[in-house]
CSV table of C-alpha atoms in Angstrom, one decimal:
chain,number,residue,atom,x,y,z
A,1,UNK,CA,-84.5,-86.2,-74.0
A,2,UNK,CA,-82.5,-88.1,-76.9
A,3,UNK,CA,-78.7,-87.2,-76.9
A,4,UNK,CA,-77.9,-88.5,-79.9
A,5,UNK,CA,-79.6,-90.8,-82.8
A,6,UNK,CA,-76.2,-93.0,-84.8
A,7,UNK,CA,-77.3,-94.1,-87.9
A,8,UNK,CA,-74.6,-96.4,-90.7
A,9,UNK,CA,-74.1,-94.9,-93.9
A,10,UNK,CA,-71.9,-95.7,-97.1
A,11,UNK,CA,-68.8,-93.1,-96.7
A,12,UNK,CA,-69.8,-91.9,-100.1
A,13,UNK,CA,-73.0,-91.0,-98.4
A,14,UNK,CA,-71.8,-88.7,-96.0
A,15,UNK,CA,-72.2,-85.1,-98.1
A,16,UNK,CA,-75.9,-85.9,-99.0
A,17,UNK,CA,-76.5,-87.6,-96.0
A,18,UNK,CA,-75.4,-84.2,-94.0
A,19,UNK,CA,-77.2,-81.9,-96.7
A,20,UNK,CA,-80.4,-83.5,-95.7
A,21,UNK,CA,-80.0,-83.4,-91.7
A,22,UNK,CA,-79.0,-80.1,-92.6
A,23,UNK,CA,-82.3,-79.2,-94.2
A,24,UNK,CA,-84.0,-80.4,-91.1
A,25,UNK,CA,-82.0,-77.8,-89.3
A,26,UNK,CA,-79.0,-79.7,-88.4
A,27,UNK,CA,-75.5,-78.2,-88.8
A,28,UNK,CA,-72.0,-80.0,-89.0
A,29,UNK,CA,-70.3,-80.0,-85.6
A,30,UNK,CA,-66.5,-81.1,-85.6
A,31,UNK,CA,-66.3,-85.0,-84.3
A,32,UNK,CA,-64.5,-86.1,-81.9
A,33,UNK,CA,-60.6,-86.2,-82.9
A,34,UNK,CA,-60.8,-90.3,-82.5
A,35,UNK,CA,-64.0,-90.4,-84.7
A,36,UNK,CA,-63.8,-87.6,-87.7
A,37,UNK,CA,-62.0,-90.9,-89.8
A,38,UNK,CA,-65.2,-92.4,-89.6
A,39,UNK,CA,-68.3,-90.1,-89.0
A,40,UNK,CA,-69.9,-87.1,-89.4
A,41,UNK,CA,-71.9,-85.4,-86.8
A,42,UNK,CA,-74.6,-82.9,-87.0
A,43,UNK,CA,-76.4,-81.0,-84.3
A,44,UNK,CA,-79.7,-79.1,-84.0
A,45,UNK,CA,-79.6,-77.6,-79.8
A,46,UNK,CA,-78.9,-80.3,-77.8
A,47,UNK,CA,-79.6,-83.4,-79.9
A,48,UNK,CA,-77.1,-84.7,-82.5
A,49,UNK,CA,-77.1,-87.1,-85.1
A,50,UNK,CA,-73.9,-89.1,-85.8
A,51,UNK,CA,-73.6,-90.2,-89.3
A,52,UNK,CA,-70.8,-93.6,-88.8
A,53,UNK,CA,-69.0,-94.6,-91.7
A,54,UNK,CA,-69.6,-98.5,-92.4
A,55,UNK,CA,-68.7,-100.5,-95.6
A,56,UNK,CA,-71.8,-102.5,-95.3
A,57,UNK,CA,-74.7,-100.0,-93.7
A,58,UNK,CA,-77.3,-101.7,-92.2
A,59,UNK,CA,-80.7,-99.0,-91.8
A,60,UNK,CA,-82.7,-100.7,-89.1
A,61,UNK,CA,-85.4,-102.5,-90.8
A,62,UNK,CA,-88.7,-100.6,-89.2
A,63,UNK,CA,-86.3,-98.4,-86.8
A,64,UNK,CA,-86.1,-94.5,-87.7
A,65,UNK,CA,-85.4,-91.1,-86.2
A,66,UNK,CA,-88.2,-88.5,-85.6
A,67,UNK,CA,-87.4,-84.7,-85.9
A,68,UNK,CA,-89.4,-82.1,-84.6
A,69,UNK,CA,-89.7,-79.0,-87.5
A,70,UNK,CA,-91.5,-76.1,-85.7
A,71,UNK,CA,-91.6,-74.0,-89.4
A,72,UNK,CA,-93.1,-77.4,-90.9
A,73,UNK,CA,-94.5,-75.8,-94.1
A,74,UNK,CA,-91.2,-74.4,-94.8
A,75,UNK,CA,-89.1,-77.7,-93.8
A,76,UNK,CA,-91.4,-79.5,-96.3
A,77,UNK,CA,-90.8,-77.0,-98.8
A,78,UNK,CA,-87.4,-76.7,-98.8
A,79,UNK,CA,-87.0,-80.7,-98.5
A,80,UNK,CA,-89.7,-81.1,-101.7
A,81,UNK,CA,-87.1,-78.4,-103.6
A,82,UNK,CA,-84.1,-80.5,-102.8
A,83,UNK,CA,-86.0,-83.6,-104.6
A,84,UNK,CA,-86.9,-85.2,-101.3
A,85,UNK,CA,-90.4,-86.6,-101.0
């Protein structure tokens, strides 16, 4: 079992970067005291996703996180609604 997944984005990123994990399921959990400056981090159970503040992201070239979406019609649906293909 996977922890967590850390994935760079732009700091202007973070709201619609967390509105999409949060489609998937995900909800904002409070960071760490040390990291809240320069993350966001979302949870779904036990796994998290920690979104890291970077001037210069760098998205892993063929590297990318998997999530499992047990109501998959409705998880597609409600991603397609939000203008996600």
């Amino acid at each position: 079992m996977i922890q967590h997944a850390a994935l760079e984005i732009a700091r202007g990123d973070a709201e619609p970067e967390a509105a999409f994990w949060e489609l998937l399921g995900f909800r904002q959990v409070p960071a760490p005291a040390s990291l809240r400056d320069r993350a966001t981090w979302l949870q779904s159970g036990p796994t998290q996703v920690h979104l890291l503040y970077a001037d210069a992201p760098a998205p892993p070239r063929e590297g990318h996180v998997a999530v499992l979406a047990p109501e998959f019609d409705a998880t597609a649906a409600a991603l397609a609604a939000a203008g996600h293909a």
